[in-house]
mmCIF file of N, CA and C and ligand atoms in Angstrom:
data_model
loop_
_atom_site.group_PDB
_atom_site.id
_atom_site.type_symbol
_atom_site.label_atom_id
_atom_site.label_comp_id
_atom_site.label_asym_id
_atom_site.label_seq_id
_atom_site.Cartn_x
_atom_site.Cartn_y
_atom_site.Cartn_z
ATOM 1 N N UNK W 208 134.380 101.253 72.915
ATOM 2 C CA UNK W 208 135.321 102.351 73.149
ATOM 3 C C UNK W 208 134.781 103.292 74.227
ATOM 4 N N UNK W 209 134.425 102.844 75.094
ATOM 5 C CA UNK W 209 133.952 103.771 76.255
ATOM 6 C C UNK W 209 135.026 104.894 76.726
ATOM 7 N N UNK W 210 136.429 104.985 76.206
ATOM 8 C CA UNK W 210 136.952 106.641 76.428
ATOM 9 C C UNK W 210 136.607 107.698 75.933
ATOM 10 N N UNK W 211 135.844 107.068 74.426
ATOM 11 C CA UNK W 211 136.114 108.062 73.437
ATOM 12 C C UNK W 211 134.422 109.378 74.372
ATOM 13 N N UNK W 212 134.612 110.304 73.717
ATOM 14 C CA UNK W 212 133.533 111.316 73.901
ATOM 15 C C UNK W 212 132.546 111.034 72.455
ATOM 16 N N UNK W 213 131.650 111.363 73.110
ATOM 17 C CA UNK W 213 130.303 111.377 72.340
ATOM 18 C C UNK W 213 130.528 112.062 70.582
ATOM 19 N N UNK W 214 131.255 112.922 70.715
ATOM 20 C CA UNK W 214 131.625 113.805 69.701
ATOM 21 C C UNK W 214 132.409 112.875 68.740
ATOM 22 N N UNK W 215 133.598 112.198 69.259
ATOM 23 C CA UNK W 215 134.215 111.322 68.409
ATOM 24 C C UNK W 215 133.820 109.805 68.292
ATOM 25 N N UNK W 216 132.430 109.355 68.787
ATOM 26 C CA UNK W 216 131.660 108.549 68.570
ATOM 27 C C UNK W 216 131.204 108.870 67.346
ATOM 28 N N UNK W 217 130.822 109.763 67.229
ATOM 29 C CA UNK W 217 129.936 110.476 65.836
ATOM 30 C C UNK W 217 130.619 110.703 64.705
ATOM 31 N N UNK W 218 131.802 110.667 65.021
ATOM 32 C CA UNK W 218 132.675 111.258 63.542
ATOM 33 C C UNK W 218 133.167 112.248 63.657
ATOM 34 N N UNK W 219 133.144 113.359 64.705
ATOM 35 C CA UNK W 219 133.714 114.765 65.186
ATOM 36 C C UNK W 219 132.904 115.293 64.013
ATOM 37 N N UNK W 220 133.499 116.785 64.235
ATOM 38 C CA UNK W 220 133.542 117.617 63.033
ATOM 39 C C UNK W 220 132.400 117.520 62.404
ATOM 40 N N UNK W 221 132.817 116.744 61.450
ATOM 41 C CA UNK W 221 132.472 116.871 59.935
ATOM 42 C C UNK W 221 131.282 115.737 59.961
ATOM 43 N N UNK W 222 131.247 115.046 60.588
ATOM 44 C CA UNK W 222 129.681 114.247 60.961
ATOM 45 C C UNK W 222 129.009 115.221 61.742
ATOM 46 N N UNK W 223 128.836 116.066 63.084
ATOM 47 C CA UNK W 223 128.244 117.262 62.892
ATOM 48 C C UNK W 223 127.505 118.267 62.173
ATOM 49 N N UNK W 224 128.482 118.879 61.478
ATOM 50 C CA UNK W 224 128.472 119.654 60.199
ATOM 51 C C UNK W 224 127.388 119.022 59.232
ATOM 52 N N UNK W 225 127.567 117.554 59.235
ATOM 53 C CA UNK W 225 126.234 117.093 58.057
ATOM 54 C C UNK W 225 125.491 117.170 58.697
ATOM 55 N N UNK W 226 125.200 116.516 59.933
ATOM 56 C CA UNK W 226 123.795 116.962 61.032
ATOM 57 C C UNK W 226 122.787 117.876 60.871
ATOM 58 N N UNK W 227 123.807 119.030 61.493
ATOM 59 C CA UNK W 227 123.270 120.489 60.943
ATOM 60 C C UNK W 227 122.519 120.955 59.106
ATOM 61 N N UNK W 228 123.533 120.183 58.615
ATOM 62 C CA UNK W 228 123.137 120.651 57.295
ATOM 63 C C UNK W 228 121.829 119.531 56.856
ATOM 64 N N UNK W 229 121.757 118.582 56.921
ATOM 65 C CA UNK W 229 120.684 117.746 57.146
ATOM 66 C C UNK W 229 119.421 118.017 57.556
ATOM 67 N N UNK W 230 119.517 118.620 58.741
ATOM 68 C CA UNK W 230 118.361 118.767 59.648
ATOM 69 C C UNK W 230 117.954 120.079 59.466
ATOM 70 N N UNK W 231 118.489 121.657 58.894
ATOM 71 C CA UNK W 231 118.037 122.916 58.986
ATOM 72 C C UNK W 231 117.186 122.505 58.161
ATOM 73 N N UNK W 232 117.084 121.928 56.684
ATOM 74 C CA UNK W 232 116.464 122.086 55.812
ATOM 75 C C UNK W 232 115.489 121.519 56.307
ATOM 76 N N UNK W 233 115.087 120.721 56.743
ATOM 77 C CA UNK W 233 113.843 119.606 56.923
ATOM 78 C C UNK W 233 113.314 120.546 58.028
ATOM 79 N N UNK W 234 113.662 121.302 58.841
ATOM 80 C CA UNK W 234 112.632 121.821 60.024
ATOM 81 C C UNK W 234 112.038 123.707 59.518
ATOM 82 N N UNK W 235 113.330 123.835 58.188
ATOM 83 C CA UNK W 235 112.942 125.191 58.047
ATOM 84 C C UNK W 235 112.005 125.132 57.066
ATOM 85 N N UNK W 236 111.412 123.901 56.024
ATOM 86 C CA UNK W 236 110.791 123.845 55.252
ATOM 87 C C UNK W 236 109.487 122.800 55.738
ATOM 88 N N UNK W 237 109.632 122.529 56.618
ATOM 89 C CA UNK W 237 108.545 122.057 57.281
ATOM 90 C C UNK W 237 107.258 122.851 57.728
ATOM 91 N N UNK W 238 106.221 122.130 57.406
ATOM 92 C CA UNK W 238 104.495 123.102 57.209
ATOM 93 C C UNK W 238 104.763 123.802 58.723
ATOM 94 N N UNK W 239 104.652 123.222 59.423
ATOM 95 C CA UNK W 239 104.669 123.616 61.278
ATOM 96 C C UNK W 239 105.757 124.389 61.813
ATOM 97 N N UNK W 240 106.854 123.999 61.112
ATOM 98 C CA UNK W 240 107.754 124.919 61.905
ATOM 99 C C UNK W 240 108.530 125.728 60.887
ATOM 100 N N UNK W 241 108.335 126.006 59.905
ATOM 101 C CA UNK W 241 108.638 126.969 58.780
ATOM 102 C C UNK W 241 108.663 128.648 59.228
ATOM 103 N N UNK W 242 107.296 128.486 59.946
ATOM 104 C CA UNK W 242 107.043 129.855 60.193
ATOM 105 C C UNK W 242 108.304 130.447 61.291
ATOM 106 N N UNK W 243 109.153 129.669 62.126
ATOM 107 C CA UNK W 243 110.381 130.226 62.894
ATOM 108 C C UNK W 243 111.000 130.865 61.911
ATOM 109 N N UNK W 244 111.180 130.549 60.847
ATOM 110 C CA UNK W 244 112.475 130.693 60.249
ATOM 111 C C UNK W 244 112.120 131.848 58.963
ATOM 112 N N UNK W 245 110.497 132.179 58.806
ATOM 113 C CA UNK W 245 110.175 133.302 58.197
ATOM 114 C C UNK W 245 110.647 134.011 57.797
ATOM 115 N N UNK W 246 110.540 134.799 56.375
ATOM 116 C CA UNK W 246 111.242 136.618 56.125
ATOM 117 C C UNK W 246 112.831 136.799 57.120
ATOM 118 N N UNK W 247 113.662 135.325 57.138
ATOM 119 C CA UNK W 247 115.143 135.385 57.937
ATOM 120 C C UNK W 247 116.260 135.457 56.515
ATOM 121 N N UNK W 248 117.309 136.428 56.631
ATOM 122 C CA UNK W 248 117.920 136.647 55.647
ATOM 123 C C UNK W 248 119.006 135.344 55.769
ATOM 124 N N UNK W 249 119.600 135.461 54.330
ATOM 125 C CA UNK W 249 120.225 134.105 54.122
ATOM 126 C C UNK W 249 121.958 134.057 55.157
ATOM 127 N N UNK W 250 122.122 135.350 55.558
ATOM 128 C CA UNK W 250 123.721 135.080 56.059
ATOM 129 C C UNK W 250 123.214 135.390 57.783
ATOM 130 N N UNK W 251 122.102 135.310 57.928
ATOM 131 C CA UNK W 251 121.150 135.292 59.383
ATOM 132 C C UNK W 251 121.243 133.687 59.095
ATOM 133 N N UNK W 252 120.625 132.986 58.797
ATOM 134 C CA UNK W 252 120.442 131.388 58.456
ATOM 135 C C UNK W 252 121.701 130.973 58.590
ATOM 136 N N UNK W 253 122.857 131.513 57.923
ATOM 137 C CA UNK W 253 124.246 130.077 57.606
ATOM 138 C C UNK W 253 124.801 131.105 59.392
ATOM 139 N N UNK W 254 124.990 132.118 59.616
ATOM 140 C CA UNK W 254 125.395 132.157 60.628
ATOM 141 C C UNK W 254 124.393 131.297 62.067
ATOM 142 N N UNK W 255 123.164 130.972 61.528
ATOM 143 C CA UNK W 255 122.667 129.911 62.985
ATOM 144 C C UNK W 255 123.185 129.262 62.672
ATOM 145 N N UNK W 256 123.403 128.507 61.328
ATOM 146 C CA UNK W 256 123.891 126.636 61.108
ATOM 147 C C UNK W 256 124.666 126.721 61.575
ATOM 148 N N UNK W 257 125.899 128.358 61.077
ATOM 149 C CA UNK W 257 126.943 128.066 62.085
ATOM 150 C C UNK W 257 127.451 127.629 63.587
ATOM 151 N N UNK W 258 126.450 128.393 64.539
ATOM 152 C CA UNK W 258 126.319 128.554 65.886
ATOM 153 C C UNK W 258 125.772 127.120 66.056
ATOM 154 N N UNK W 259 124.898 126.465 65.115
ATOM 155 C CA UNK W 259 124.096 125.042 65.434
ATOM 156 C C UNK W 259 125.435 124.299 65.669
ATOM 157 N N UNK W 260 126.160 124.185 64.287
ATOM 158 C CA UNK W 260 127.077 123.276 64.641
ATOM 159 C C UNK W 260 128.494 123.214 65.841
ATOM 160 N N UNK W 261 128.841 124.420 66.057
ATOM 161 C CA UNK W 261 129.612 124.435 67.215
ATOM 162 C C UNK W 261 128.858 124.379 68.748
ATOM 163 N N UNK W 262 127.533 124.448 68.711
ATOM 164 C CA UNK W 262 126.836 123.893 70.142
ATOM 165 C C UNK W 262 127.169 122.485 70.241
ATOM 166 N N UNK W 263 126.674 122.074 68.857
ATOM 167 C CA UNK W 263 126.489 120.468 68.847
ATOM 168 C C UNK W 263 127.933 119.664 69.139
ATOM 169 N N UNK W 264 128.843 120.207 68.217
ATOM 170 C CA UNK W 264 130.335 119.875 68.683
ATOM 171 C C UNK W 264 130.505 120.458 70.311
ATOM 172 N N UNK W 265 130.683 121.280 70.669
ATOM 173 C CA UNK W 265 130.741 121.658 72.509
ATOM 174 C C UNK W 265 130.165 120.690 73.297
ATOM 175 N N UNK W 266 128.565 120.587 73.314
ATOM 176 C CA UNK W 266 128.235 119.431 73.173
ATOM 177 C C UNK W 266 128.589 118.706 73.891
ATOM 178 N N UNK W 267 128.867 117.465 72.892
ATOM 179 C CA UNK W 267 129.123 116.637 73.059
ATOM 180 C C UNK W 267 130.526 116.093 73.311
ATOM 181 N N UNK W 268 131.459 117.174 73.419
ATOM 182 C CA UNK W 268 132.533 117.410 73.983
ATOM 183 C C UNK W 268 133.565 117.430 73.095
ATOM 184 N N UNK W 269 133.362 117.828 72.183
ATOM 185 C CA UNK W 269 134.472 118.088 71.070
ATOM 186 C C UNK W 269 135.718 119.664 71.195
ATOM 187 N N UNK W 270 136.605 119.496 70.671
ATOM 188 C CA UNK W 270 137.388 120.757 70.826
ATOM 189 C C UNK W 270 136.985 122.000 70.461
ATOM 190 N N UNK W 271 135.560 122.659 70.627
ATOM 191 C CA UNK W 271 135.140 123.762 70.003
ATOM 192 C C UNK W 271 134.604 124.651 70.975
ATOM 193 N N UNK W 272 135.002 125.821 70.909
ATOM 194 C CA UNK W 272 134.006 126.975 72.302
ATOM 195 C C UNK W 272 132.796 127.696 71.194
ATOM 196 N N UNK W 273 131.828 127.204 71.843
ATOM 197 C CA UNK W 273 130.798 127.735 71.312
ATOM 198 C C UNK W 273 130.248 129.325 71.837
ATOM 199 N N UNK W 274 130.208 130.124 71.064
ATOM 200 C CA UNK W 274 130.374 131.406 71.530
ATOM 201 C C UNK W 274 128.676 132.113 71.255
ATOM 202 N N UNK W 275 127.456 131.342 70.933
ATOM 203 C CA UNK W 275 126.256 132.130 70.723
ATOM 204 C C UNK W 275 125.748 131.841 71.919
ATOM 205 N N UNK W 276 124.513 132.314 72.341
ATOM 206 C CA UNK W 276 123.327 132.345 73.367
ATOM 207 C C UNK W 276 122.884 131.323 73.936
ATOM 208 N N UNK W 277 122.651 131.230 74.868
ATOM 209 C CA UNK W 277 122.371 129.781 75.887
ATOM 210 C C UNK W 277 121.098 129.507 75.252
ATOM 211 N N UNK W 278 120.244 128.564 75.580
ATOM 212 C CA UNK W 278 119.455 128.072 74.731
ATOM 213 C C UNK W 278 117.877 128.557 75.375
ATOM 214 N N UNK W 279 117.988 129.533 76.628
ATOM 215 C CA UNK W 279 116.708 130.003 77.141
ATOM 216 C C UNK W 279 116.590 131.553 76.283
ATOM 217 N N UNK W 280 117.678 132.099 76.405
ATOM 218 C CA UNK W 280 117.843 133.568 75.632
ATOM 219 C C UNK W 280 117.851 133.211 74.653
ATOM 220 N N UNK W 281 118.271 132.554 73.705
ATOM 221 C CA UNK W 281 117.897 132.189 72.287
ATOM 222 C C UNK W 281 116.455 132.404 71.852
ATOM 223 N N UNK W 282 115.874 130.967 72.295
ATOM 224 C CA UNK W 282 114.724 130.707 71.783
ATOM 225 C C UNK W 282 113.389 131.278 73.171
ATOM 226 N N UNK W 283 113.483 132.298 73.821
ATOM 227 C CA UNK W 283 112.685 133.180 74.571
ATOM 228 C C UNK W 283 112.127 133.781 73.754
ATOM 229 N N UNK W 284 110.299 133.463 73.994
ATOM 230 C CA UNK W 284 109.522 134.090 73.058
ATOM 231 C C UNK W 284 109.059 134.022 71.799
ATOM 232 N N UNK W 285 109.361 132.896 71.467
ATOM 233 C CA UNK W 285 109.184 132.195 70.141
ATOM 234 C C UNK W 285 107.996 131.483 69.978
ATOM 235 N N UNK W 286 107.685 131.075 71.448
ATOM 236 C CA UNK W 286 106.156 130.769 71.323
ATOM 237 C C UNK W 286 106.278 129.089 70.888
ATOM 238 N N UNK W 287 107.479 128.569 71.327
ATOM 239 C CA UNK W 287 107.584 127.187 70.558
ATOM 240 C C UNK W 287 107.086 126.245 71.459
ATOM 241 N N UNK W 288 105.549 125.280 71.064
ATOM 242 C CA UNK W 288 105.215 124.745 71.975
ATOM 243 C C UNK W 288 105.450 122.990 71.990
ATOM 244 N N UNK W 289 104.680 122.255 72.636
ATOM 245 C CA UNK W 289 105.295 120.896 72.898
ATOM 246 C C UNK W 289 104.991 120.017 71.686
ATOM 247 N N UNK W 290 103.814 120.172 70.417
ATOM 248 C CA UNK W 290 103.770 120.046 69.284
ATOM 249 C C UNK W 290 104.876 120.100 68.539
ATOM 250 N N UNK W 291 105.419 121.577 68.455
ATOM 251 C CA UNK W 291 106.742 122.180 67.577
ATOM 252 C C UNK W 291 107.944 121.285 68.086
ATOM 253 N N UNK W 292 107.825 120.854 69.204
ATOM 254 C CA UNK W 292 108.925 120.322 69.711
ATOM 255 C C UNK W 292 109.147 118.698 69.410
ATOM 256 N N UNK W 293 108.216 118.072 69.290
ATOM 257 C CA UNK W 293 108.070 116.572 68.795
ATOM 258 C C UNK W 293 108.272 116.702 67.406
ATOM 259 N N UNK W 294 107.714 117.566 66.420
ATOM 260 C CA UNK W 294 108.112 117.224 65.240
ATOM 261 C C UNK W 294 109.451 117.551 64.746
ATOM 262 N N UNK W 295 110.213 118.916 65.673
ATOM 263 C CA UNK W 295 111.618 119.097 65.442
ATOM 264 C C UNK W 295 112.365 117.590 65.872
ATOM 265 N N UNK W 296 111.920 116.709 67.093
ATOM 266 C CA UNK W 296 112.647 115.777 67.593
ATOM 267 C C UNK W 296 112.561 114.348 66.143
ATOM 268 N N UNK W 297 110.709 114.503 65.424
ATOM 269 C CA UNK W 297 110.964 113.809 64.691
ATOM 270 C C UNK W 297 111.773 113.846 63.168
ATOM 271 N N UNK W 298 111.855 114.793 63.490
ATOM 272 C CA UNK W 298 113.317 115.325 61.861
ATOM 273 C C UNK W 298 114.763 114.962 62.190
ATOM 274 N N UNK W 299 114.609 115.124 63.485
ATOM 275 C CA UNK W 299 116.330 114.864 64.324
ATOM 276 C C UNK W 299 116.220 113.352 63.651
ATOM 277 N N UNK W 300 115.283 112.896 64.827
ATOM 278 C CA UNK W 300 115.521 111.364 64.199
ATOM 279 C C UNK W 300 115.753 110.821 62.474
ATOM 280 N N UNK W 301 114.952 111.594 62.092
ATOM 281 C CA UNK W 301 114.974 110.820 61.189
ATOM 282 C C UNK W 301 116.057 111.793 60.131
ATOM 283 N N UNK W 302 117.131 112.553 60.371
ATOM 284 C CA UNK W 302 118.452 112.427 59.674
ATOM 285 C C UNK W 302 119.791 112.180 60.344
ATOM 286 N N UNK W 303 119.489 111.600 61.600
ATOM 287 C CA UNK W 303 120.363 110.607 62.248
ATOM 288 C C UNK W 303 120.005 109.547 61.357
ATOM 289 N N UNK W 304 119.116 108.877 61.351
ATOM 290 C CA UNK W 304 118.441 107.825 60.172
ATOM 291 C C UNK W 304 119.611 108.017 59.133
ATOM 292 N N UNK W 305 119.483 108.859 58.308
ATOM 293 C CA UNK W 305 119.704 109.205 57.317
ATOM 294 C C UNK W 305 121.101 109.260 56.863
ATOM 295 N N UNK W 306 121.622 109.327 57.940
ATOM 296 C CA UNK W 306 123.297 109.356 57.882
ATOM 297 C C UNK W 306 123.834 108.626 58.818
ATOM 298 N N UNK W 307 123.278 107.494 58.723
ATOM 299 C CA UNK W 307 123.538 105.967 59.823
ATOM 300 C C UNK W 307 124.159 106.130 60.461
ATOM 301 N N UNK W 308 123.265 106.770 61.935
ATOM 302 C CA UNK W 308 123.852 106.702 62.933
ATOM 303 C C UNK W 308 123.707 105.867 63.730
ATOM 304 N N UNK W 309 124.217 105.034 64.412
ATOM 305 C CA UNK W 309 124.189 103.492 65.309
ATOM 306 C C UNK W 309 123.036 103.902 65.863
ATOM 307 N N UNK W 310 122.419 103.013 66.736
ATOM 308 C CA UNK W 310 121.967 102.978 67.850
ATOM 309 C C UNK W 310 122.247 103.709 69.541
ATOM 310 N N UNK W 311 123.087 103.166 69.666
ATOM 311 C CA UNK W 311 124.030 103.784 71.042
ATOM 312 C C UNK W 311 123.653 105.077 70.763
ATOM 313 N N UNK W 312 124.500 105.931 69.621
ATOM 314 C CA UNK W 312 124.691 107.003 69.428
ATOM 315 C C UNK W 312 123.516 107.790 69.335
ATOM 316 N N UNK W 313 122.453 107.347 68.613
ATOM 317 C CA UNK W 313 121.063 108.000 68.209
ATOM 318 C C UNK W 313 120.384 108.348 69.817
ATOM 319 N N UNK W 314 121.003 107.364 70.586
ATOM 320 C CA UNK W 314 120.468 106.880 72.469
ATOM 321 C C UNK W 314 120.995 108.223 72.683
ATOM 322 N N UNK W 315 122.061 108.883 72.604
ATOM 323 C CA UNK W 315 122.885 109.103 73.369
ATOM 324 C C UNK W 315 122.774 110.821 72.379
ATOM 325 N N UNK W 316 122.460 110.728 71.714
ATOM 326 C CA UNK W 316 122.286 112.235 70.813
ATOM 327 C C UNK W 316 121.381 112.534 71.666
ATOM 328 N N UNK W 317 119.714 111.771 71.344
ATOM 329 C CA UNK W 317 118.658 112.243 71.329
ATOM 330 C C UNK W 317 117.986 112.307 73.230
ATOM 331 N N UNK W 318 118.636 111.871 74.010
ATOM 332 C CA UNK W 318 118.767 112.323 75.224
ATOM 333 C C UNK W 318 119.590 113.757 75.155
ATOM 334 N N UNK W 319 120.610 113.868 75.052
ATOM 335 C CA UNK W 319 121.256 115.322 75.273
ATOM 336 C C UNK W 319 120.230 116.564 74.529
ATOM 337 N N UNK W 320 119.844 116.136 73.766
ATOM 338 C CA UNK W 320 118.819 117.293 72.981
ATOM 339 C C UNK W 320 117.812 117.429 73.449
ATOM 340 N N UNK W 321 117.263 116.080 74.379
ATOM 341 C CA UNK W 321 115.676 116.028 75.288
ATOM 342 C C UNK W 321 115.837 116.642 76.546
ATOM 343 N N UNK W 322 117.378 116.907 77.165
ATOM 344 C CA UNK W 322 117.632 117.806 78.149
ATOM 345 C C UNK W 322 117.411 118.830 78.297
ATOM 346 N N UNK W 323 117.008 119.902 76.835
ATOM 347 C CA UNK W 323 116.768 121.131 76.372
ATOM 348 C C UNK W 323 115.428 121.322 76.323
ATOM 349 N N UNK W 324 114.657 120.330 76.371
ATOM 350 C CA UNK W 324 113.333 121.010 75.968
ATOM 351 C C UNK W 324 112.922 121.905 77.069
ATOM 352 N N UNK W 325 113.208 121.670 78.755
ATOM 353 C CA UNK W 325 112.640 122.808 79.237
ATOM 354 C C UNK W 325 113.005 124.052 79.007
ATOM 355 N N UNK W 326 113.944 124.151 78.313
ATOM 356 C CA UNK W 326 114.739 125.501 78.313
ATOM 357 C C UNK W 326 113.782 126.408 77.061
ATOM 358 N N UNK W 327 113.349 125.067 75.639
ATOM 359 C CA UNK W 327 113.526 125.934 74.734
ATOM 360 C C UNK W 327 111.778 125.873 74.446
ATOM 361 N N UNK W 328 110.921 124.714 75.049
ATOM 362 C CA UNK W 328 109.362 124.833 75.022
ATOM 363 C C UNK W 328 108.508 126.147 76.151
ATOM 364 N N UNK W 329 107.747 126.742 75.286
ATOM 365 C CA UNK W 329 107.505 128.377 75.922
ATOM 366 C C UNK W 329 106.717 127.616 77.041
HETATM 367 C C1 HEM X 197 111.162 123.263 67.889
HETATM 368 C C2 HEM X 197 112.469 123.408 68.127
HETATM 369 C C3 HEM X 197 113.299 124.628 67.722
HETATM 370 C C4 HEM X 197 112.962 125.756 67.019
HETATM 371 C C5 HEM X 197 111.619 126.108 66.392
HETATM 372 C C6 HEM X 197 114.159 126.589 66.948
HETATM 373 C C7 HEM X 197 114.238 127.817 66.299
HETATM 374 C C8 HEM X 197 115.344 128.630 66.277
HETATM 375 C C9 HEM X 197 115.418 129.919 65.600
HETATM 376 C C10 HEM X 197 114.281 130.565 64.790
HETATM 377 C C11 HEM X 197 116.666 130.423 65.811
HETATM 378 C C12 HEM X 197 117.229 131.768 65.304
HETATM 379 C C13 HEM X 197 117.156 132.773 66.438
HETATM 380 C C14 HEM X 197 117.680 134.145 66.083
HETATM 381 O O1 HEM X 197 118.342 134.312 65.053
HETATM 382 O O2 HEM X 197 117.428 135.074 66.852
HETATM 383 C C15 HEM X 197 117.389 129.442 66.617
HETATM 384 C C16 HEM X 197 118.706 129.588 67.019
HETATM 385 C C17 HEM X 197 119.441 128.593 67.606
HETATM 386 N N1 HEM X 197 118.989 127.374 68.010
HETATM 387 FE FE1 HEM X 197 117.072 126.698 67.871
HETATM 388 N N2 HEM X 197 115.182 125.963 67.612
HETATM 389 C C18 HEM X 197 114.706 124.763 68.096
HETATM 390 C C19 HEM X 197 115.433 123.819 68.803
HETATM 391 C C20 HEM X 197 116.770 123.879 69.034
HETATM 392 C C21 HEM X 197 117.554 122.817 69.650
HETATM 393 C C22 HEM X 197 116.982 121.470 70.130
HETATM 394 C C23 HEM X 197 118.841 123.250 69.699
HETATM 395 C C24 HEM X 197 120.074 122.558 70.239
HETATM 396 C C25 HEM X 197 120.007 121.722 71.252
HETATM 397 C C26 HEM X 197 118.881 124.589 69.123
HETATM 398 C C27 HEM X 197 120.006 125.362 69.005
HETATM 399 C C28 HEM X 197 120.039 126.650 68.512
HETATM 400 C C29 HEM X 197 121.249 127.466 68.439
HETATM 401 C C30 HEM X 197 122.657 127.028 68.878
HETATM 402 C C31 HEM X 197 120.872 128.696 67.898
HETATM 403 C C32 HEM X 197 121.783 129.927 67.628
HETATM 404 C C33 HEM X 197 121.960 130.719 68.934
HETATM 405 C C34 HEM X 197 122.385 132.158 68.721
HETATM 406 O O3 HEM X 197 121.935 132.791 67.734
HETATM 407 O O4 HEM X 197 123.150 132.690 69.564
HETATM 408 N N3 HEM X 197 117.605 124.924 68.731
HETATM 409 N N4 HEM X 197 116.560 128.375 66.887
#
């Protein structure tokens, strides 16, 4: 189906949405990168998942305007280095894993997210 967009490769929406919900937990409870997400109140948290998941839908070209912070003003100053950044990539992977995502697609996620690292490694 080479018309379709990346977004409706994935399931739109609501394959997204599990993404996000999948993956906060595993990187915010993780030994290494726990400490980002420190003393953060709980409607601070569901409003990032929120903002997570309409990047991810924008994205990849789904019908959504994503309305939070570009991804240099975001994460400016966070101190997140190329360590923090491999083990966030290895959680990605592995709940794409988790919610069988093809091949192609896992290709084709995990490039668009490797486009970011200069933006978001200090
Ligand atoms: C090691 C990797 C990462 C760490 C430690 C990290 C950490 C964080 C933290 C702590 C926040 C909350 C900021 C705040 O409330 O002020 C945040 C927000 C956000 N992050 Fe990340 N992040 C990482 C990678 C990514 C990646 C790869 C993406 C997407 C490609 C992403 C997308 C976002 C979005 C959309 C927001 C919300 C923006 C907003 O508040 O306007 N992050 N990140």
């Amino acid at each position: 189906m080479p018309d379709q967009t990346l977004y409706e490769r994935l399931g739109g929406y609501d394959a997204l949405a599990a993404t996000a919900a999948n993956l906060l937990p595993r990187v915010m409870n993780d030994d290494r990168l726990g400490r980002f997400w420190e003393n953060r109140g709980d409607d601070g948290i569901a409003r990032e998942g929120q903002l997570l998941i309409d990047f991810l839908c924008a994205s990849c070209g789904g019908p959504i305007m994503y309305r939070g912070r570009d991804m240099v003003l975001t994460h400016k100053g966070m101190g997140i280095d190329r360590d923090d950044w491999k083990c966030f990539i290895k959680h990605l992977i592995d709940t794409l894993d988790d919610l069988g995502v093809g091949d192609q697609e896992m290709n084709d996620v995990l490039s668009f997210i490797q486009s970011f690292e200069g933006d978001i490694v200090d």
